[in-house]
């Protein structure tokens, strides 16, 4: 079994094409167990101010990243001019991460992934402020998830604890950015790599992780076998 922990942030531009790519890979390799993990590039407004000097500067610089992310995106979906004209500053991470995690609490990994993609589409394609709770709730209501159950999960402190658990795990893996794939807890695939390279890396890991022999224990394991003793075959039945 190959387990992939997919670390991403709702405001991460390169996570948008990477999520689409991972969905295609999941179709080709349905045996993969993909677990979604939260990562905060900007937990709050202070993070934007610290990194960019001001939230206004943050929006301008981040939009320059969108140009490269749009080139990386297989479908070239980024609405850069729409976001430039939008009358809100660039969102922070936490409300969107909590919204996606709450969807996962209600409906499992598939619901988490659907909500994550819906939030990213809202930001990158439709220029929606996914920091705004009303915008998030509108996106949830347009999904198949039970809104009342989601709302309860969204405000539940246990959901925030799950997000924080993901942050601690990212620190344990020494991740400094996203998107990032951790395969079987020990292999890192970093960045929005091309689909064929991701598949090749996973196949290489599968070969490494596949046992050469399977050991079957039984009470008569010393019988019915042939071994080399003093340079000669010795067989026991």
mmCIF file of C-alpha atoms in Angstrom:
data_model
loop_
_atom_site.group_PDB
_atom_site.id
_atom_site.type_symbol
_atom_site.label_atom_id
_atom_site.label_comp_id
_atom_site.label_asym_id
_atom_site.label_seq_id
_atom_site.Cartn_x
_atom_site.Cartn_y
_atom_site.Cartn_z
ATOM 1 C CA UNK A 1 0.000 0.000 0.000
ATOM 2 C CA UNK A 2 1.308 3.429 -0.973
ATOM 3 C CA UNK A 3 0.096 6.224 1.312
ATOM 4 C CA UNK A 4 0.588 9.813 0.188
ATOM 5 C CA UNK A 5 0.185 12.715 2.575
ATOM 6 C CA UNK A 6 -0.653 15.694 0.379
ATOM 7 C CA UNK A 7 0.286 18.914 2.195
ATOM 8 C CA UNK A 8 -1.308 22.046 0.760
ATOM 9 C CA UNK A 9 -2.801 25.438 1.536
ATOM 10 C CA UNK A 10 -6.006 26.909 0.097
ATOM 11 C CA UNK A 11 -4.155 30.135 -0.823
ATOM 12 C CA UNK A 12 -1.185 28.329 -2.408
ATOM 13 C CA UNK A 13 -1.190 29.056 -6.149
ATOM 14 C CA UNK A 14 0.946 26.053 -7.117
ATOM 15 C CA UNK A 15 -1.285 23.755 -5.034
ATOM 16 C CA UNK A 16 -4.113 24.496 -7.492
ATOM 17 C CA UNK A 17 -2.509 22.767 -10.510
ATOM 18 C CA UNK A 18 -1.009 20.131 -8.213
ATOM 19 C CA UNK A 19 -4.425 19.128 -6.860
ATOM 20 C CA UNK A 20 -5.776 18.719 -10.408
ATOM 21 C CA UNK A 21 -2.713 16.627 -11.267
ATOM 22 C CA UNK A 22 -3.117 14.431 -8.202
ATOM 23 C CA UNK A 23 -6.729 13.747 -9.156
ATOM 24 C CA UNK A 24 -5.552 12.493 -12.559
ATOM 25 C CA UNK A 25 -2.922 10.341 -10.872
ATOM 26 C CA UNK A 26 -5.542 8.926 -8.494
ATOM 27 C CA UNK A 27 -7.589 7.846 -11.540
ATOM 28 C CA UNK A 28 -4.576 6.074 -13.038
ATOM 29 C CA UNK A 29 -3.492 4.601 -9.708
ATOM 30 C CA UNK A 30 -6.693 4.042 -7.693
ATOM 31 C CA UNK A 31 -4.800 1.956 -5.154
ATOM 32 C CA UNK A 32 -3.097 5.075 -3.783
ATOM 33 C CA UNK A 33 -4.218 6.160 -0.324
ATOM 34 C CA UNK A 34 -4.161 9.973 -0.401
ATOM 35 C CA UNK A 35 -4.480 11.839 2.891
ATOM 36 C CA UNK A 36 -4.908 15.612 2.864
ATOM 37 C CA UNK A 37 -2.864 17.735 5.266
ATOM 38 C CA UNK A 38 -3.099 21.433 6.148
ATOM 39 C CA UNK A 39 -0.200 23.837 5.717
ATOM 40 C CA UNK A 40 -0.448 27.587 6.413
ATOM 41 C CA UNK A 41 1.605 29.932 4.246
ATOM 42 C CA UNK A 42 0.025 32.935 5.977
ATOM 43 C CA UNK A 43 -1.763 32.040 9.178
ATOM 44 C CA UNK A 44 -2.893 35.617 9.810
ATOM 45 C CA UNK A 45 -2.576 39.193 8.549
ATOM 46 C CA UNK A 46 0.639 39.702 10.510
ATOM 47 C CA UNK A 47 2.294 36.972 8.428
ATOM 48 C CA UNK A 48 1.547 38.887 5.224
ATOM 49 C CA UNK A 49 2.841 42.108 6.751
ATOM 50 C CA UNK A 50 5.983 40.404 8.017
ATOM 51 C CA UNK A 51 6.739 38.727 4.679
ATOM 52 C CA UNK A 52 5.752 41.525 2.288
ATOM 53 C CA UNK A 53 5.776 44.721 4.341
ATOM 54 C CA UNK A 54 2.016 45.251 4.011
ATOM 55 C CA UNK A 55 -1.058 43.350 2.857
ATOM 56 C CA UNK A 56 -1.228 45.623 -0.196
ATOM 57 C CA UNK A 57 2.301 44.610 -1.144
ATOM 58 C CA UNK A 58 1.395 40.992 -0.471
ATOM 59 C CA UNK A 59 -1.392 41.057 -3.056
ATOM 60 C CA UNK A 60 0.791 42.651 -5.735
ATOM 61 C CA UNK A 61 3.686 40.255 -5.242
ATOM 62 C CA UNK A 62 1.523 37.159 -4.925
ATOM 63 C CA UNK A 63 -0.203 38.006 -8.205
ATOM 64 C CA UNK A 64 3.194 37.859 -9.872
ATOM 65 C CA UNK A 65 3.429 34.286 -8.577
ATOM 66 C CA UNK A 66 0.083 33.560 -10.225
ATOM 67 C CA UNK A 67 1.640 34.184 -13.652
ATOM 68 C CA UNK A 68 4.076 31.320 -13.112
ATOM 69 C CA UNK A 69 1.426 29.130 -11.489
ATOM 70 C CA UNK A 70 -0.865 29.681 -14.477
ATOM 71 C CA UNK A 71 1.919 28.495 -16.765
ATOM 72 C CA UNK A 72 2.331 25.424 -14.559
ATOM 73 C CA UNK A 73 -1.427 24.752 -14.550
ATOM 74 C CA UNK A 74 -2.439 22.195 -17.176
ATOM 75 C CA UNK A 75 -5.720 24.072 -17.753
ATOM 76 C CA UNK A 76 -4.400 27.660 -17.338
ATOM 77 C CA UNK A 77 -7.356 28.582 -15.122
ATOM 78 C CA UNK A 78 -5.992 31.567 -13.163
ATOM 79 C CA UNK A 79 -8.018 34.777 -13.449
ATOM 80 C CA UNK A 80 -5.182 37.178 -12.669
ATOM 81 C CA UNK A 81 -6.866 40.365 -13.840
ATOM 82 C CA UNK A 82 -10.044 39.460 -11.966
ATOM 83 C CA UNK A 83 -8.121 39.176 -8.723
ATOM 84 C CA UNK A 84 -6.191 42.363 -9.449
ATOM 85 C CA UNK A 85 -9.491 44.229 -9.799
ATOM 86 C CA UNK A 86 -11.059 42.621 -6.716
ATOM 87 C CA UNK A 87 -11.670 45.037 -3.843
ATOM 88 C CA UNK A 88 -10.233 42.835 -1.085
ATOM 89 C CA UNK A 89 -6.709 42.113 0.074
ATOM 90 C CA UNK A 90 -5.155 38.719 -0.406
ATOM 91 C CA UNK A 91 -6.703 36.087 1.916
ATOM 92 C CA UNK A 92 -4.918 34.393 4.767
ATOM 93 C CA UNK A 93 -4.896 30.632 5.287
ATOM 94 C CA UNK A 94 -6.790 29.671 8.405
ATOM 95 C CA UNK A 95 -10.486 30.118 7.557
ATOM 96 C CA UNK A 96 -10.107 28.160 4.333
ATOM 97 C CA UNK A 97 -8.059 25.429 6.003
ATOM 98 C CA UNK A 98 -10.670 25.097 8.759
ATOM 99 C CA UNK A 99 -13.445 24.956 6.150
ATOM 100 C CA UNK A 100 -11.731 22.138 4.259
ATOM 101 C CA UNK A 101 -10.909 20.246 7.451
ATOM 102 C CA UNK A 102 -14.514 20.581 8.649
ATOM 103 C CA UNK A 103 -15.671 19.071 5.358
ATOM 104 C CA UNK A 104 -13.258 16.207 5.981
ATOM 105 C CA UNK A 105 -14.676 15.706 9.471
ATOM 106 C CA UNK A 106 -18.173 15.417 7.998
ATOM 107 C CA UNK A 107 -17.459 13.423 4.849
ATOM 108 C CA UNK A 108 -13.916 12.028 4.969
ATOM 109 C CA UNK A 109 -10.970 12.594 2.641
ATOM 110 C CA UNK A 110 -13.102 12.864 -0.510
ATOM 111 C CA UNK A 111 -15.161 15.690 1.004
ATOM 112 C CA UNK A 112 -12.017 17.428 2.219
ATOM 113 C CA UNK A 113 -10.572 17.296 -1.296
ATOM 114 C CA UNK A 114 -13.782 18.528 -2.927
ATOM 115 C CA UNK A 115 -14.023 21.463 -0.515
ATOM 116 C CA UNK A 116 -10.329 22.298 -0.906
ATOM 117 C CA UNK A 117 -10.719 22.402 -4.696
ATOM 118 C CA UNK A 118 -13.931 24.440 -4.452
ATOM 119 C CA UNK A 119 -12.251 27.034 -2.242
ATOM 120 C CA UNK A 120 -9.233 27.253 -4.538
ATOM 121 C CA UNK A 121 -11.481 27.590 -7.584
ATOM 122 C CA UNK A 122 -13.365 30.345 -5.783
ATOM 123 C CA UNK A 123 -10.125 32.265 -5.223
ATOM 124 C CA UNK A 124 -8.114 31.589 -8.367
ATOM 125 C CA UNK A 125 -10.899 31.467 -10.965
ATOM 126 C CA UNK A 126 -13.810 33.500 -9.554
ATOM 127 C CA UNK A 127 -11.850 36.066 -7.493
ATOM 128 C CA UNK A 128 -13.740 35.286 -4.287
ATOM 129 C CA UNK A 129 -12.471 36.276 -0.863
ATOM 130 C CA UNK A 130 -12.097 32.908 0.853
ATOM 131 C CA UNK A 131 -11.146 34.684 4.071
ATOM 132 C CA UNK A 132 -14.773 35.829 4.315
ATOM 133 C CA UNK A 133 -16.966 33.405 6.293
ATOM 134 C CA UNK A 134 -20.028 34.361 4.232
ATOM 135 C CA UNK A 135 -18.161 33.479 1.019
ATOM 136 C CA UNK A 136 -17.004 30.177 2.502
ATOM 137 C CA UNK A 137 -20.538 29.318 3.621
ATOM 138 C CA UNK A 138 -21.849 30.084 0.134
ATOM 139 C CA UNK A 139 -19.303 27.696 -1.360
ATOM 140 C CA UNK A 140 -20.277 24.996 1.148
ATOM 141 C CA UNK A 141 -23.977 25.471 0.401
ATOM 142 C CA UNK A 142 -23.265 24.971 -3.301
ATOM 143 C CA UNK A 143 -21.572 21.652 -2.556
ATOM 144 C CA UNK A 144 -23.084 18.265 -1.717
ATOM 145 C CA UNK A 145 -22.013 18.417 1.919
ATOM 146 C CA UNK A 146 -24.562 18.743 4.734
ATOM 147 C CA UNK A 147 -24.298 22.427 5.634
ATOM 148 C CA UNK A 148 -25.473 22.154 9.240
ATOM 149 C CA UNK A 149 -23.059 19.315 10.001
ATOM 150 C CA UNK A 150 -20.274 21.244 8.311
ATOM 151 C CA UNK A 151 -21.123 24.384 10.303
ATOM 152 C CA UNK A 152 -20.959 22.456 13.573
ATOM 153 C CA UNK A 153 -17.595 20.988 12.598
ATOM 154 C CA UNK A 154 -16.272 24.384 11.460
ATOM 155 C CA UNK A 155 -16.786 25.997 14.885
ATOM 156 C CA UNK A 156 -15.766 22.913 16.860
ATOM 157 C CA UNK A 157 -12.373 23.428 18.584
ATOM 158 C CA UNK A 158 -11.526 19.819 17.764
ATOM 159 C CA UNK A 159 -11.399 20.745 14.065
ATOM 160 C CA UNK A 160 -8.841 23.452 14.759
ATOM 161 C CA UNK A 161 -6.878 20.871 16.763
ATOM 162 C CA UNK A 162 -6.801 18.617 13.687
ATOM 163 C CA UNK A 163 -5.419 21.469 11.589
ATOM 164 C CA UNK A 164 -2.794 22.152 14.244
ATOM 165 C CA UNK A 165 -1.903 18.445 14.233
ATOM 166 C CA UNK A 166 -1.183 18.756 10.505
ATOM 167 C CA UNK A 167 1.051 21.766 11.172
ATOM 168 C CA UNK A 168 3.031 19.779 13.747
ATOM 169 C CA UNK A 169 3.382 16.905 11.306
ATOM 170 C CA UNK A 170 4.651 19.284 8.617
ATOM 171 C CA UNK A 171 7.240 20.533 11.098
ATOM 172 C CA UNK A 172 8.232 16.968 11.939
ATOM 173 C CA UNK A 173 8.791 16.346 8.216
ATOM 174 C CA UNK A 174 10.722 19.644 8.085
ATOM 175 C CA UNK A 175 8.527 20.997 5.295
ATOM 176 C CA UNK A 176 9.137 24.616 4.412
ATOM 177 C CA UNK A 177 6.588 24.970 1.616
ATOM 178 C CA UNK A 178 3.786 23.422 -0.401
ATOM 179 C CA UNK A 179 2.657 21.570 -2.407
ATOM 180 C CA UNK A 180 4.486 18.628 -0.933
ATOM 181 C CA UNK A 181 3.858 14.899 -1.038
ATOM 182 C CA UNK A 182 5.158 12.649 1.709
ATOM 183 C CA UNK A 183 5.063 9.052 0.496
ATOM 184 C CA UNK A 184 4.887 6.268 3.075
ATOM 185 C CA UNK A 185 6.115 8.676 5.722
ATOM 186 C CA UNK A 186 9.677 8.896 4.373
ATOM 187 C CA UNK A 187 9.896 10.060 0.739
ATOM 188 C CA UNK A 188 9.363 13.701 -0.299
ATOM 189 C CA UNK A 189 8.078 14.830 -3.697
ATOM 190 C CA UNK A 190 8.394 18.598 -3.543
ATOM 191 C CA UNK A 191 6.578 21.198 -5.647
ATOM 192 C CA UNK A 192 4.076 21.036 -8.496
ATOM 193 C CA UNK A 193 6.016 18.534 -10.579
ATOM 194 C CA UNK A 194 4.811 17.313 -14.001
ATOM 195 C CA UNK A 195 2.393 14.415 -13.810
ATOM 196 C CA UNK A 196 4.693 11.915 -15.517
ATOM 197 C CA UNK A 197 7.520 12.710 -13.095
ATOM 198 C CA UNK A 198 5.231 12.255 -10.095
ATOM 199 C CA UNK A 199 4.049 8.893 -11.401
ATOM 200 C CA UNK A 200 7.626 7.821 -12.114
ATOM 201 C CA UNK A 201 8.648 8.777 -8.569
ATOM 202 C CA UNK A 202 5.723 6.849 -7.084
ATOM 203 C CA UNK A 203 6.554 3.792 -9.196
ATOM 204 C CA UNK A 204 10.181 3.945 -8.041
ATOM 205 C CA UNK A 205 9.032 4.134 -4.428
ATOM 206 C CA UNK A 206 6.668 1.196 -4.981
ATOM 207 C CA UNK A 207 9.607 -0.893 -6.189
ATOM 208 C CA UNK A 208 11.624 0.064 -3.127
ATOM 209 C CA UNK A 209 8.735 -0.652 -0.788
ATOM 210 C CA UNK A 210 7.766 -4.028 -2.292
ATOM 211 C CA UNK A 211 9.248 -6.878 -0.232
ATOM 212 C CA UNK A 212 11.423 -9.298 -2.194
ATOM 213 C CA UNK A 213 10.154 -12.267 -0.192
ATOM 214 C CA UNK A 214 7.172 -12.776 2.028
ATOM 215 C CA UNK A 215 7.953 -14.614 5.223
ATOM 216 C CA UNK A 216 5.267 -17.046 6.371
ATOM 217 C CA UNK A 217 5.760 -18.306 9.893
ATOM 218 C CA UNK A 218 4.626 -21.784 10.873
ATOM 219 C CA UNK A 219 5.486 -24.350 13.500
ATOM 220 C CA UNK A 220 7.346 -26.617 11.068
ATOM 221 C CA UNK A 221 9.455 -24.052 9.285
ATOM 222 C CA UNK A 222 12.620 -26.179 9.658
ATOM 223 C CA UNK A 223 11.124 -29.021 7.601
ATOM 224 C CA UNK A 224 10.474 -29.330 3.866
ATOM 225 C CA UNK A 225 13.390 -27.159 2.786
ATOM 226 C CA UNK A 226 16.808 -27.350 1.150
ATOM 227 C CA UNK A 227 19.826 -25.488 2.437
ATOM 228 C CA UNK A 228 23.569 -25.365 1.809
ATOM 229 C CA UNK A 229 25.637 -27.102 4.494
ATOM 230 C CA UNK A 230 29.401 -27.503 4.052
ATOM 231 C CA UNK A 231 29.056 -26.805 0.337
ATOM 232 C CA UNK A 232 26.403 -29.475 -0.237
ATOM 233 C CA UNK A 233 22.652 -29.397 -0.706
ATOM 234 C CA UNK A 234 20.832 -30.742 2.318
ATOM 235 C CA UNK A 235 17.102 -31.241 1.976
ATOM 236 C CA UNK A 236 14.747 -32.021 4.832
ATOM 237 C CA UNK A 237 11.216 -33.281 4.428
#
